[in-house]
Coordinates of C-alpha atoms in Angstrom, one line a residue:
M29 CA -0.1 0.0 0.2
E30 CA 1.5 3.4 -0.9
S31 CA 1.8 5.8 1.5
T32 CA 0.4 9.0 1.7
P33 CA 2.9 12.1 2.4
Y34 CA 2.5 14.0 5.6
I35 CA 2.0 17.9 4.8
Q36 CA 5.0 19.9 5.8
T37 CA 4.9 23.3 8.1
D38 CA 6.7 25.7 5.9
L39 CA 7.7 29.0 8.2
P40 CA 8.7 31.9 6.4
S41 CA 12.0 33.6 8.3
N42 CA 11.2 36.8 10.1
Q43 CA 14.9 37.1 11.1
S44 CA 15.6 40.4 9.8
V45 CA 12.4 42.2 11.5
L46 CA 13.6 40.3 14.8
Q47 CA 16.9 41.6 14.2
Q48 CA 15.8 45.5 13.3
K49 CA 13.8 45.1 16.5
L50 CA 16.2 44.1 18.7
Q51 CA 18.8 46.8 17.4
T52 CA 16.3 49.4 17.8
K53 CA 16.2 48.2 21.6
L54 CA 19.8 48.5 21.5
D55 CA 20.5 51.6 19.9
Y56 CA 18.1 52.8 22.2
L57 CA 20.2 51.7 25.5
T58 CA 23.4 52.5 23.8
S59 CA 21.9 56.1 23.5
I60 CA 20.9 56.1 27.2
Q61 CA 24.4 54.9 28.2
S62 CA 25.6 57.6 25.8
A63 CA 23.6 60.5 27.5
V64 CA 24.1 59.3 30.8
V65 CA 28.2 59.6 30.5
A66 CA 28.3 62.7 28.7
G67 CA 26.1 64.1 31.3
D68 CA 23.4 65.0 28.7
D69 CA 20.3 65.5 31.0
R70 CA 18.2 67.3 28.2
Q71 CA 18.8 63.9 25.8
I72 CA 17.8 61.7 28.8
Y73 CA 14.4 63.3 29.5
E74 CA 14.1 63.0 25.4
L75 CA 14.7 59.5 25.4
L76 CA 12.5 58.6 28.5
D77 CA 9.6 60.3 27.3
S78 CA 9.8 61.9 23.6
Q79 CA 6.0 62.6 23.6
K80 CA 6.2 64.6 26.7
Y81 CA 9.6 66.3 25.4
D82 CA 8.3 67.3 22.2
L83 CA 5.0 68.7 23.6
K84 CA 6.4 70.4 26.2
V85 CA 10.2 71.8 24.8
R86 CA 9.4 71.6 21.2
Q87 CA 5.4 72.4 21.2
K88 CA 4.6 69.5 18.6
S89 CA 1.8 67.4 19.5
E90 CA 1.9 64.7 16.8
T91 CA 5.0 62.9 18.1
E92 CA 4.0 59.2 19.1
T93 CA 5.0 57.5 22.6
N94 CA 8.1 55.9 22.9
R95 CA 6.8 54.3 26.1
P96 CA 7.8 50.6 24.6
L97 CA 11.5 51.2 24.3
A98 CA 11.3 53.3 27.8
V99 CA 10.2 50.5 29.9
L100 CA 13.6 49.1 29.4
V101 CA 15.3 51.2 32.0
D102 CA 12.3 50.8 34.1
D103 CA 14.1 49.0 36.3
M104 CA 16.9 51.7 36.9
K105 CA 14.4 54.5 37.5
D106 CA 15.9 55.0 41.2
E107 CA 19.7 55.3 39.7
L108 CA 18.3 57.7 36.7
S109 CA 16.6 59.9 39.2
H110 CA 19.6 60.4 41.4
H111 CA 21.8 61.0 38.3
L112 CA 19.1 63.4 37.2
G113 CA 18.4 65.0 40.5
Q114 CA 22.1 66.6 40.7
K115 CA 21.6 69.2 38.1
L116 CA 18.0 69.7 38.6
I117 CA 18.5 70.6 42.4
N118 CA 21.1 72.9 41.6
Y119 CA 19.0 74.8 39.0
L120 CA 16.4 74.7 41.8
S121 CA 18.4 76.0 44.2
E122 CA 18.3 79.5 42.1
T123 CA 14.6 79.4 41.1
F124 CA 13.0 78.1 44.0
P125 CA 15.8 78.9 46.4
F126 CA 13.3 78.2 49.5
F127 CA 13.0 74.6 49.2
Y128 CA 15.5 71.9 50.8
Y129 CA 15.9 68.3 49.4
E130 CA 17.0 65.2 51.6
E131 CA 17.6 62.1 49.5
T132 CA 15.9 59.3 51.9
Q133 CA 16.9 56.7 49.6
L134 CA 18.5 56.4 46.4
G135 CA 16.6 58.9 43.9
V136 CA 13.8 60.0 46.5
F137 CA 14.3 63.4 47.2
Q138 CA 12.3 64.7 50.3
L139 CA 10.9 68.2 50.0
Y140 CA 11.3 70.4 52.5
F141 CA 9.9 74.4 52.7
G142 CA 12.6 76.6 54.4
N143 CA 15.9 76.6 56.4
W144 CA 14.2 78.1 59.6
W145 CA 13.2 76.2 62.6
D146 CA 10.4 73.6 62.7
R147 CA 10.6 73.9 58.3
R148 CA 7.7 71.8 57.4
H149 CA 7.9 68.7 55.4
F150 CA 6.4 69.8 51.7
G151 CA 6.3 66.7 49.9
I152 CA 8.9 65.0 47.6
L153 CA 10.3 65.8 43.9
D154 CA 10.3 64.0 41.3
P155 CA 13.3 64.3 38.8
L156 CA 12.3 61.8 36.3
A157 CA 8.7 63.9 35.9
V158 CA 10.7 67.4 36.6
K159 CA 8.0 67.8 39.0
F160 CA 7.3 68.4 43.0
I161 CA 4.5 66.5 44.6
F162 CA 3.2 68.5 47.4
N163 CA 1.8 66.9 50.4
D164 CA -1.7 68.4 49.6
D165 CA -2.6 69.0 53.3
E166 CA 0.5 71.5 53.8
Y167 CA -0.3 72.8 50.6
E168 CA -3.9 73.5 50.8
K169 CA -2.6 75.2 54.5
L170 CA -0.1 77.4 52.3
E171 CA -2.8 78.3 49.8
K172 CA -5.4 79.0 52.6
A173 CA -2.9 81.2 54.3
V174 CA -2.2 83.2 51.3
E175 CA -6.0 83.4 50.5
L176 CA -6.7 84.7 54.3
S177 CA -3.5 87.3 54.5
A178 CA -5.2 89.3 51.5
H179 CA -8.0 90.0 54.2
G180 CA -5.9 90.6 56.9
Q181 CA -6.0 87.4 58.9
R182 CA -3.4 84.5 59.7
Y183 CA -4.8 81.1 59.3
N184 CA -5.1 80.0 63.0
S185 CA -6.4 83.6 63.8
Q186 CA -10.1 82.1 64.5
V187 CA -9.0 79.4 66.3
I188 CA -6.6 81.4 68.3
E189 CA -9.7 83.7 69.7
D190 CA -11.8 80.8 70.4
T191 CA -9.3 79.3 72.4
T192 CA -8.3 82.3 74.1
R193 CA -12.3 82.7 74.7
A194 CA -12.5 79.3 76.3
N195 CA -9.5 80.0 78.7
E196 CA -11.4 83.2 79.6
T197 CA -14.3 81.3 80.5
L198 CA -12.4 78.6 82.2
Q199 CA -10.8 81.6 84.5
K200 CA -14.2 82.7 85.3
V201 CA -14.9 79.5 87.1
V202 CA -11.8 79.8 89.1
D203 CA -12.5 83.5 89.9
E204 CA -15.7 83.1 91.0
Q205 CA -14.7 80.3 94.0
N206 CA -15.4 82.9 96.6
Q207 CA -18.4 83.7 95.4
R208 CA -19.6 80.3 95.1
D209 CA -18.0 79.5 98.6
A210 CA -20.2 82.1 100.2
E211 CA -23.4 81.3 98.4
R212 CA -22.8 77.8 99.5
T213 CA -22.5 78.9 103.1
Q214 CA -26.0 80.7 102.6
L215 CA -27.6 77.8 101.0
L216 CA -26.8 75.1 103.6
A217 CA -27.6 77.6 106.5
Q218 CA -31.1 77.9 104.8
L219 CA -31.2 74.2 104.4
S220 CA -30.6 73.5 107.7
S221 CA -33.1 75.9 108.5
S222 CA -35.8 74.4 106.3
E223 CA -35.0 71.0 108.2
E224 CA -35.4 72.4 111.7
R225 CA -38.9 74.0 110.8
G226 CA -40.0 71.0 108.6
G227 CA -39.4 68.2 111.1
L228 CA -41.2 65.4 110.3
F229 CA -44.4 66.4 109.2
G230 CA -43.1 69.4 106.9
N231 CA -45.5 70.6 104.1
R232 CA -45.0 70.0 100.3
G233 CA -43.9 73.5 99.9
Q234 CA -41.0 73.3 102.2
S235 CA -39.7 69.9 101.1
E236 CA -39.7 71.4 97.3
Q237 CA -37.6 74.3 98.4
R238 CA -35.1 71.8 100.4
E239 CA -34.8 69.7 97.0
V240 CA -34.2 73.4 95.5
L241 CA -31.5 74.0 97.6
K242 CA -29.9 70.6 97.3
E243 CA -29.6 71.1 93.6
R244 CA -28.1 74.1 93.8
L245 CA -25.5 72.7 95.8
K246 CA -24.8 70.3 93.7
Q247 CA -24.1 72.7 90.9
L248 CA -21.9 74.6 93.1
D249 CA -20.0 71.2 93.6
S250 CA -19.6 70.3 89.9
A251 CA -18.4 74.0 89.4
D252 CA -15.6 73.5 92.3
A253 CA -14.8 70.0 90.8
K254 CA -14.2 71.6 87.4
S255 CA -12.2 74.4 89.0
Q256 CA -9.5 71.8 90.0
K257 CA -8.9 70.9 86.7
V258 CA -9.0 74.4 85.2
P259 CA -5.4 75.2 85.4
A260 CA -4.4 72.0 83.9
L261 CA -7.1 73.1 80.9
I262 CA -5.6 76.7 80.7
A263 CA -2.2 75.2 80.3
E264 CA -3.2 72.9 77.5
N265 CA -5.0 75.5 75.9
N266 CA -2.1 77.8 76.1
T267 CA 0.2 75.1 74.7
Q268 CA -1.9 75.1 71.7
I269 CA -1.8 78.9 71.3
L270 CA 1.7 78.9 71.1
N271 CA 1.3 75.9 68.8
Y272 CA -0.9 77.8 66.3
S273 CA 0.9 80.7 66.5
K274 CA 4.2 79.1 65.8
E275 CA 2.6 77.7 62.7
D276 CA 0.9 81.1 61.6
T277 CA 4.7 82.4 61.9
I278 CA 5.9 79.7 59.6
L279 CA 3.3 80.2 56.9
I280 CA 4.3 83.9 57.1
Y281 CA 8.0 83.0 56.3
E282 CA 6.7 80.9 53.9
Q283 CA 4.5 83.3 52.3
R284 CA 7.2 86.0 52.6
A285 CA 10.1 83.5 50.9
I286 CA 7.7 83.0 47.9
T287 CA 6.9 86.7 47.2
D288 CA 10.3 88.1 47.6
T289 CA 11.0 85.4 44.6
F290 CA 8.1 85.9 42.5
G291 CA 5.9 88.7 43.5
T292 CA 3.1 86.8 44.0
F293 CA 1.4 83.2 44.9
D294 CA -0.1 82.7 41.7
E295 CA 3.3 83.6 40.3
F296 CA 4.7 81.0 42.1
Q297 CA 1.9 78.2 41.2
Q298 CA 2.7 79.2 37.3
A299 CA 6.1 78.4 37.8
V300 CA 5.4 75.1 39.7
G301 CA 2.9 74.0 37.1
S302 CA 5.6 74.7 34.0
L303 CA 8.7 73.5 35.5
Y304 CA 9.5 70.7 33.0
E305 CA 9.4 72.7 30.1
N306 CA 11.2 75.6 31.9
Y307 CA 14.1 73.3 33.1
V308 CA 14.5 71.0 30.1
G309 CA 13.9 73.8 28.1
S310 CA 16.7 75.7 29.7
L311 CA 18.7 72.6 28.8
A312 CA 17.9 72.1 25.1
A313 CA 18.9 75.7 24.8
A314 CA 22.1 75.3 26.2
A315 CA 23.0 72.4 24.1
E316 CA 22.0 74.2 21.2
E317 CA 25.0 76.6 22.6
G318 CA 27.2 74.3 22.5
G319 CA 27.1 73.1 26.5
V320 CA 25.7 70.3 27.9

């Protein structure tokens, strides 16, 4: 019996396509390496995100993303962040002189506001994105302080006023001690007299009067007990007032630092929002002039 031949699988070669894709990846990594060696941070930013670079620096919006290539260096972002952070922080020391940075781990830069005591931790600096990532609560506090200062108020004015008023109320409880003592003496005398007159067969009116006297004595005892706690409460409130006042002072320092550098808070916000294009654009301008 004659055997039927099996059909053979015929696969076309894709070696040229594969080789081209591999070469593209190798070229990308070589370009990154060359830029790092040359200290050409501008090229690194373009290689990390060509679409963002073209949009922000060249004002071109039709560039396709190079993310498929950029993923090749995702596992070395910490090293790249540290590398890029060096020149970036030098630049920021001139443009945002009131910010201070601390690299708490490789490529991670904590952001602080000011060189004064109790300076605030204000967020982090992301050198890869050339971006400040502010702590929302701290930034909103500064923003609110700026808004209030336009009306001659401080951030903690109201809470300081309320706490001060609370202290005045507490102090009044202490100041009225002699008055309470005199009233207690009088009430006890009235109660004793009422009980002597009423005896076992006191009328209903006398009984109700004694209950009123006893209730008032309870109120005086409660006020006395509260007065014992007043010094500690006032001390606690004074500590809070001091902390609020310190915070207001820090916020004033921050606002003054911003206005001394930028003129207005709005100008500061604009500078923050355009940090990438301003910084990377300055690198591109320096490259065109023959620098790196």
